[in-house]
PDB file of C-alpha atoms in Angstrom:
ATOM      1  CA  ALA M   1     -14.122  28.729   8.562  1.00 42.00           C
ATOM      2  CA  MET M   2     -12.297  26.542   6.058  1.00 51.00           C
ATOM      3  CA  GLU M   3     -10.822  28.375   3.093  1.00 60.00           C
ATOM      4  CA  LYS M   4     -12.444  27.691  -0.234  1.00 74.00           C
ATOM      5  CA  TYR M   5     -10.541  25.284  -2.473  1.00 82.00           C
ATOM      6  CA  PRO M   6      -9.244  27.260  -5.500  1.00 83.00           C
ATOM      7  CA  ILE M   7     -11.010  25.396  -8.282  1.00 84.00           C
ATOM      8  CA  GLU M   8     -10.164  27.942 -10.997  1.00 86.00           C
ATOM      9  CA  LYS M   9      -6.925  26.135 -11.877  1.00 86.00           C
ATOM     10  CA  LEU M  10      -8.839  22.856 -12.304  1.00 88.00           C
ATOM     11  CA  GLU M  11     -11.578  24.231 -14.535  1.00 86.00           C
ATOM     12  CA  GLY M  12     -11.430  22.867 -18.060  1.00 90.00           C
ATOM     13  CA  LYS M  13      -8.944  20.167 -17.008  1.00 93.00           C
ATOM     14  CA  CYS M  14     -11.394  17.737 -15.439  1.00 93.00           C
ATOM     15  CA  ILE M  15     -15.059  17.021 -14.868  1.00 94.00           C
ATOM     16  CA  MET M  16     -15.937  19.017 -11.761  1.00 93.00           C
ATOM     17  CA  ILE M  17     -18.185  17.223  -9.274  1.00 93.00           C
ATOM     18  CA  ASN M  18     -19.793  19.817  -6.998  1.00 90.00           C
ATOM     19  CA  ASP M  19     -19.707  19.492  -3.214  1.00 88.00           C
ATOM     20  CA  ASP M  20     -23.376  18.607  -2.818  1.00 87.00           C
ATOM     21  CA  TYR M  21     -23.722  16.495  -5.968  1.00 89.00           C
ATOM     22  CA  GLU M  22     -25.131  13.035  -5.480  1.00 89.00           C
ATOM     23  CA  LEU M  23     -27.424  10.750  -7.431  1.00 91.00           C
ATOM     24  CA  PRO M  24     -30.060   8.544  -5.754  1.00 90.00           C
ATOM     25  CA  LEU M  25     -29.136   4.866  -5.406  1.00 89.00           C
ATOM     26  CA  GLU M  26     -32.461   3.659  -6.763  1.00 89.00           C
ATOM     27  CA  MET M  27     -31.495   5.097 -10.170  1.00 91.00           C
ATOM     28  CA  PHE M  28     -28.660   2.552 -10.525  1.00 90.00           C
ATOM     29  CA  SER M  29     -28.212  -1.169 -10.755  1.00 89.00           C
ATOM     30  CA  MET M  30     -25.835  -2.509  -8.123  1.00 86.00           C
ATOM     31  CA  GLN M  31     -25.136  -5.571  -6.029  1.00 88.00           C
ATOM     32  CA  GLU M  32     -27.098  -5.783  -2.782  1.00 89.00           C
ATOM     33  CA  TYR M  33     -23.939  -5.779  -0.623  1.00 88.00           C
ATOM     34  CA  ALA M  34     -22.825  -2.535  -2.293  1.00 86.00           C
ATOM     35  CA  ARG M  35     -26.245  -0.956  -1.851  1.00 86.00           C
ATOM     36  CA  GLU M  36     -26.045  -1.562   1.925  1.00 89.00           C
ATOM     37  CA  THR M  37     -22.803   0.383   2.311  1.00 89.00           C
ATOM     38  CA  THR M  38     -23.406   3.117  -0.281  1.00 88.00           C
ATOM     39  CA  LYS M  39     -25.323   6.300   0.464  1.00 87.00           C
ATOM     40  CA  SER M  40     -25.439   7.735  -3.061  1.00 87.00           C
ATOM     41  CA  VAL M  41     -23.681   7.655  -6.415  1.00 90.00           C
ATOM     42  CA  MET M  42     -21.240  10.455  -7.206  1.00 91.00           C
ATOM     43  CA  ILE M  43     -19.937   9.294 -10.601  1.00 92.00           C
ATOM     44  CA  PRO M  44     -21.781   6.582 -12.570  1.00 91.00           C
ATOM     45  CA  SER M  45     -19.515   3.850 -13.970  1.00 90.00           C
ATOM     46  CA  GLY M  46     -20.386   4.651 -17.604  1.00 92.00           C
ATOM     47  CA  MET M  47     -19.252   8.225 -17.074  1.00 94.00           C
ATOM     48  CA  VAL M  48     -15.975   6.962 -15.579  1.00 95.00           C
ATOM     49  CA  LYS M  49     -15.405   4.734 -18.629  1.00 95.00           C
ATOM     50  CA  ASP M  50     -16.129   7.579 -21.067  1.00 97.00           C
ATOM     51  CA  ARG M  51     -13.820   9.921 -19.210  1.00 97.00           C
ATOM     52  CA  ILE M  52     -10.979   7.367 -19.141  1.00 97.00           C
ATOM     53  CA  GLN M  53     -11.387   6.891 -22.891  1.00 97.00           C
ATOM     54  CA  ARG M  54     -11.107  10.664 -23.388  1.00 97.00           C
ATOM     55  CA  LEU M  55      -7.989  10.799 -21.194  1.00 97.00           C
ATOM     56  CA  ALA M  56      -6.448   8.000 -23.290  1.00 97.00           C
ATOM     57  CA  GLU M  57      -7.130  10.072 -26.427  1.00 97.00           C
ATOM     58  CA  LYS M  58      -5.413  13.089 -24.853  1.00 97.00           C
ATOM     59  CA  ILE M  59      -2.460  10.932 -23.771  1.00 98.00           C
ATOM     60  CA  TYR M  60      -2.210   9.573 -27.318  1.00 98.00           C
ATOM     61  CA  GLU M  61      -2.239  13.111 -28.763  1.00 97.00           C
ATOM     62  CA  THR M  62       0.598  14.039 -26.418  1.00 98.00           C
ATOM     63  CA  TYR M  63       2.821  11.038 -27.203  1.00 98.00           C
ATOM     64  CA  LYS M  64       1.824   9.932 -30.739  1.00 97.00           C
ATOM     65  CA  ASP M  65       5.117  11.147 -32.260  1.00 97.00           C
ATOM     66  CA  GLU M  66       7.302   9.572 -29.568  1.00 97.00           C
ATOM     67  CA  GLU M  67       9.011   6.201 -29.982  1.00 96.00           C
ATOM     68  CA  GLU M  68       8.320   4.958 -26.490  1.00 96.00           C
ATOM     69  CA  LEU M  69       6.218   5.714 -23.424  1.00 97.00           C
ATOM     70  CA  THR M  70       6.941   4.237 -20.008  1.00 97.00           C
ATOM     71  CA  MET M  71       3.799   4.048 -17.921  1.00 96.00           C
ATOM     72  CA  PHE M  72       4.691   4.095 -14.230  1.00 95.00           C
ATOM     73  CA  ILE M  73       1.816   2.554 -12.302  1.00 92.00           C
ATOM     74  CA  ILE M  74       1.409   3.240  -8.607  1.00 88.00           C
ATOM     75  CA  LEU M  75      -0.085   0.207  -6.863  1.00 83.00           C
ATOM     76  CA  ASN M  76      -2.539  -0.569  -5.417  1.00 72.00           C
ATOM     77  CA  GLY M  77      -4.810   2.142  -6.682  1.00 72.00           C
ATOM     78  CA  GLY M  78      -3.574   2.974 -10.122  1.00 73.00           C
ATOM     79  CA  ASP M  79      -3.723  -0.515 -11.611  1.00 83.00           C
ATOM     80  CA  ARG M  80      -7.445  -0.613 -12.493  1.00 88.00           C
ATOM     81  CA  PHE M  81      -7.271   2.883 -13.957  1.00 93.00           C
ATOM     82  CA  PHE M  82      -4.097   1.897 -15.824  1.00 94.00           C
ATOM     83  CA  THR M  83      -5.716  -1.237 -17.271  1.00 94.00           C
ATOM     84  CA  GLU M  84      -8.482   0.818 -18.873  1.00 95.00           C
ATOM     85  CA  VAL M  85      -6.203   3.640 -20.084  1.00 96.00           C
ATOM     86  CA  HIS M  86      -3.825   1.056 -21.543  1.00 96.00           C
ATOM     87  CA  GLU M  87      -6.624  -0.793 -23.345  1.00 96.00           C
ATOM     88  CA  TYR M  88      -7.915   2.398 -25.000  1.00 97.00           C
ATOM     89  CA  LEU M  89      -4.379   3.553 -25.865  1.00 96.00           C
ATOM     90  CA  ARG M  90      -3.546   0.180 -27.451  1.00 96.00           C
ATOM     91  CA  ASN M  91      -6.718   0.365 -29.534  1.00 97.00           C
ATOM     92  CA  ILE M  92      -5.938   3.876 -30.782  1.00 97.00           C
ATOM     93  CA  ILE M  93      -2.347   2.900 -31.636  1.00 96.00           C
ATOM     94  CA  SER M  94      -3.471  -0.224 -33.509  1.00 96.00           C
ATOM     95  CA  ILE M  95      -6.142   1.701 -35.474  1.00 96.00           C
ATOM     96  CA  THR M  96      -3.897   4.658 -36.379  1.00 96.00           C
ATOM     97  CA  LYS M  97      -0.812   2.459 -36.907  1.00 94.00           C
ATOM     98  CA  LYS M  98       1.096   5.256 -35.197  1.00 95.00           C
ATOM     99  CA  GLY M  99       2.207   5.964 -31.660  1.00 95.00           C
ATOM    100  CA  PRO M 100       4.729   4.994 -29.021  1.00 96.00           C
ATOM    101  CA  ARG M 101       5.760   1.517 -27.925  1.00 96.00           C
ATOM    102  CA  LEU M 102       4.285   1.129 -24.437  1.00 96.00           C
ATOM    103  CA  THR M 103       6.439  -0.156 -21.589  1.00 94.00           C
ATOM    104  CA  PHE M 104       5.477  -0.484 -17.941  1.00 92.00           C
ATOM    105  CA  GLU M 105       6.947  -0.116 -14.510  1.00 91.00           C
ATOM    106  CA  TYR M 106       4.870  -1.022 -11.452  1.00 88.00           C
ATOM    107  CA  SER M 107       5.658   0.216  -7.983  1.00 88.00           C
ATOM    108  CA  LYS M 108       3.978  -0.620  -4.688  1.00 87.00           C
ATOM    109  CA  ILE M 109       4.388   2.524  -2.642  1.00 82.00           C
ATOM    110  CA  SER M 110       3.891   2.309   1.095  1.00 78.00           C
ATOM    111  CA  THR M 111       3.534   4.977   3.713  1.00 73.00           C
ATOM    112  CA  TYR M 112       4.592   4.349   7.277  1.00 65.00           C
ATOM    113  CA  VAL M 113       4.816   6.380  10.438  1.00 65.00           C
ATOM    114  CA  GLY M 114       8.405   7.589  10.836  1.00 64.00           C
ATOM    115  CA  ASP M 115      10.311   8.461  13.991  1.00 65.00           C
ATOM    116  CA  LYS M 116       8.731  11.929  14.189  1.00 59.00           C
ATOM    117  CA  SER M 117       5.276  10.294  13.946  1.00 54.00           C
ATOM    118  CA  THR M 118       4.882  11.824  10.511  1.00 61.00           C
ATOM    119  CA  LYS M 119       3.945   9.688   7.541  1.00 72.00           C
ATOM    120  CA  GLU M 120       6.930   8.777   5.401  1.00 78.00           C
ATOM    121  CA  VAL M 121       6.661   7.521   1.845  1.00 82.00           C
ATOM    122  CA  GLU M 122       8.665   4.442   0.936  1.00 82.00           C
ATOM    123  CA  ILE M 123       9.411   3.905  -2.741  1.00 82.00           C
ATOM    124  CA  PRO M 124      10.877   0.534  -3.727  1.00 81.00           C
ATOM    125  CA  PRO M 125      13.904   0.571  -6.056  1.00 82.00           C
ATOM    126  CA  VAL M 126      13.020   1.640  -9.583  1.00 86.00           C
ATOM    127  CA  ARG M 127      14.822   0.193 -12.619  1.00 86.00           C
ATOM    128  CA  GLU M 128      16.696   3.286 -13.768  1.00 89.00           C
ATOM    129  CA  PRO M 129      16.920   2.260 -17.476  1.00 88.00           C
ATOM    130  CA  MET M 130      13.087   2.305 -17.549  1.00 89.00           C
ATOM    131  CA  ILE M 131      13.115   6.003 -16.596  1.00 94.00           C
ATOM    132  CA  LYS M 132      16.389   7.661 -17.628  1.00 96.00           C
ATOM    133  CA  GLY M 133      15.958   9.514 -20.932  1.00 97.00           C
ATOM    134  CA  LYS M 134      12.433   8.119 -21.369  1.00 97.00           C
ATOM    135  CA  ASN M 135       8.999   9.679 -21.630  1.00 98.00           C
ATOM    136  CA  VAL M 136       7.348   8.694 -18.365  1.00 98.00           C
ATOM    137  CA  LEU M 137       3.676   8.905 -17.465  1.00 98.00           C
ATOM    138  CA  ILE M 138       2.823   8.258 -13.819  1.00 96.00           C
ATOM    139  CA  ILE M 139      -0.603   6.634 -13.476  1.00 95.00           C
ATOM    140  CA  GLU M 140      -2.405   7.100 -10.152  1.00 93.00           C
ATOM    141  CA  ASP M 141      -6.048   6.706  -9.215  1.00 93.00           C
ATOM    142  CA  ILE M 142      -6.442   9.487  -6.661  1.00 92.00           C
ATOM    143  CA  TYR M 143      -4.616  12.638  -5.611  1.00 93.00           C
ATOM    144  CA  ASP M 144      -5.671  13.108  -2.002  1.00 91.00           C
ATOM    145  CA  SER M 145      -3.127  14.436   0.522  1.00 88.00           C
ATOM    146  CA  GLY M 146      -0.584  14.671  -2.304  1.00 89.00           C
ATOM    147  CA  LYS M 147       2.260  13.258  -0.244  1.00 88.00           C
ATOM    148  CA  THR M 148       2.677   9.900  -2.028  1.00 88.00           C
ATOM    149  CA  LEU M 149       2.280  11.172  -5.575  1.00 91.00           C
ATOM    150  CA  LEU M 150       4.635  14.110  -5.073  1.00 92.00           C
ATOM    151  CA  ALA M 151       7.265  11.857  -3.476  1.00 91.00           C
ATOM    152  CA  VAL M 152       7.101   9.512  -6.485  1.00 93.00           C
ATOM    153  CA  LYS M 153       7.285  12.462  -8.890  1.00 95.00           C
ATOM    154  CA  LYS M 154      10.382  13.840  -7.158  1.00 94.00           C
ATOM    155  CA  HIS M 155      12.005  10.391  -7.048  1.00 93.00           C
ATOM    156  CA  LEU M 156      11.482   9.851 -10.785  1.00 96.00           C
ATOM    157  CA  GLU M 157      12.650  13.383 -11.662  1.00 96.00           C
ATOM    158  CA  ASN M 158      15.955  12.499  -9.989  1.00 95.00           C
ATOM    159  CA  LEU M 159      16.361   9.628 -12.492  1.00 96.00           C
ATOM    160  CA  SER M 160      16.444  12.117 -15.430  1.00 97.00           C
ATOM    161  CA  PRO M 161      13.491  11.171 -17.626  1.00 97.00           C
ATOM    162  CA  LYS M 162      13.134  12.844 -21.033  1.00 98.00           C
ATOM    163  CA  SER M 163       9.681  13.994 -19.892  1.00 98.00           C
ATOM    164  CA  LEU M 164       7.503  13.301 -16.856  1.00 98.00           C
ATOM    165  CA  ARG M 165       3.741  13.724 -16.795  1.00 98.00           C
ATOM    166  CA  ILE M 166       0.977  12.497 -14.516  1.00 97.00           C
ATOM    167  CA  GLY M 167      -2.388  10.925 -15.294  1.00 97.00           C
ATOM    168  CA  LEU M 168      -4.953  10.877 -12.509  1.00 96.00           C
ATOM    169  CA  LEU M 169      -8.442   9.486 -12.383  1.00 96.00           C
ATOM    170  CA  ILE M 170      -9.482  11.644  -9.411  1.00 96.00           C
ATOM    171  CA  HIS M 171      -8.200  14.913  -7.942  1.00 95.00           C
ATOM    172  CA  LYS M 172      -9.704  15.291  -4.478  1.00 94.00           C
ATOM    173  CA  ARG M 173     -10.291  18.819  -3.212  1.00 93.00           C
ATOM    174  CA  ASN M 174      -8.438  18.072   0.020  1.00 92.00           C
ATOM    175  CA  PRO M 175      -7.145  21.324   1.608  1.00 90.00           C
ATOM    176  CA  VAL M 176      -3.999  19.420   2.690  1.00 90.00           C
ATOM    177  CA  ASN M 177      -2.834  19.056  -0.933  1.00 90.00           C
ATOM    178  CA  LEU M 178      -2.945  22.819  -1.528  1.00 88.00           C
ATOM    179  CA  GLN M 179       0.519  23.139   0.029  1.00 88.00           C
ATOM    180  CA  TYR M 180       2.028  21.503  -3.072  1.00 88.00           C
ATOM    181  CA  ASP M 181       0.547  23.813  -5.712  1.00 83.00           C
ATOM    182  CA  PHE M 182       0.489  20.825  -8.058  1.00 89.00           C
ATOM    183  CA  LEU M 183      -1.734  19.966 -10.992  1.00 92.00           C
ATOM    184  CA  ALA M 184      -1.592  16.695 -12.936  1.00 95.00           C
ATOM    185  CA  ASP M 185      -1.380  16.761 -16.738  1.00 97.00           C
ATOM    186  CA  PHE M 186      -4.368  14.481 -17.282  1.00 97.00           C
ATOM    187  CA  ILE M 187      -7.237  14.491 -14.755  1.00 97.00           C
ATOM    188  CA  GLY M 188     -10.506  12.580 -14.936  1.00 97.00           C
ATOM    189  CA  PHE M 189     -12.642  14.049 -12.193  1.00 96.00           C
ATOM    190  CA  CYS M 190     -12.303  16.600  -9.425  1.00 96.00           C
ATOM    191  CA  ILE M 191     -14.339  15.559  -6.388  1.00 94.00           C
ATOM    192  CA  PRO M 192     -15.210  17.059  -2.992  1.00 92.00           C
ATOM    193  CA  ASN M 193     -13.100  16.277   0.050  1.00 89.00           C
TER     194      ASN M 193
END
């Protein structure tokens, strides 16, 4: 039997989607092509938007007294999530007239099968001045096996940021990621494997 995923550490940090939770398709408007390939809805889009807005508020609270925040976006997943977080953050900063200057660093991370037929993570060169001594927030859409995100985190830690935090849209309860004993600072949803 598979061991139960220890959800205690995630409680209160994200919206928990239970293993058997699904909403019937006929309750939602969607394109016909999407309806053909979708069995059910786990998280309605309005709920995703609301949650991203709340995460942006929490990010703002964390960094509002800082001069600068470097958002490190992992492509290709994190860019849509980033776009929404960034939009909400910009709005809060313009309304409050307070908060960090936002700078960005994009990185297309690839995984490939190495010589021991294990997946290796390849991180393109990062502009060190964007990271060294800076507040850095890694933006990623999904934490699944954990391998890519943790490799990026370690790589950036080696460049001596002032602080390093992680914003995730989705933490997947994949038993494989338990080996890392890792929890992001900002998490939207926690979903079944």
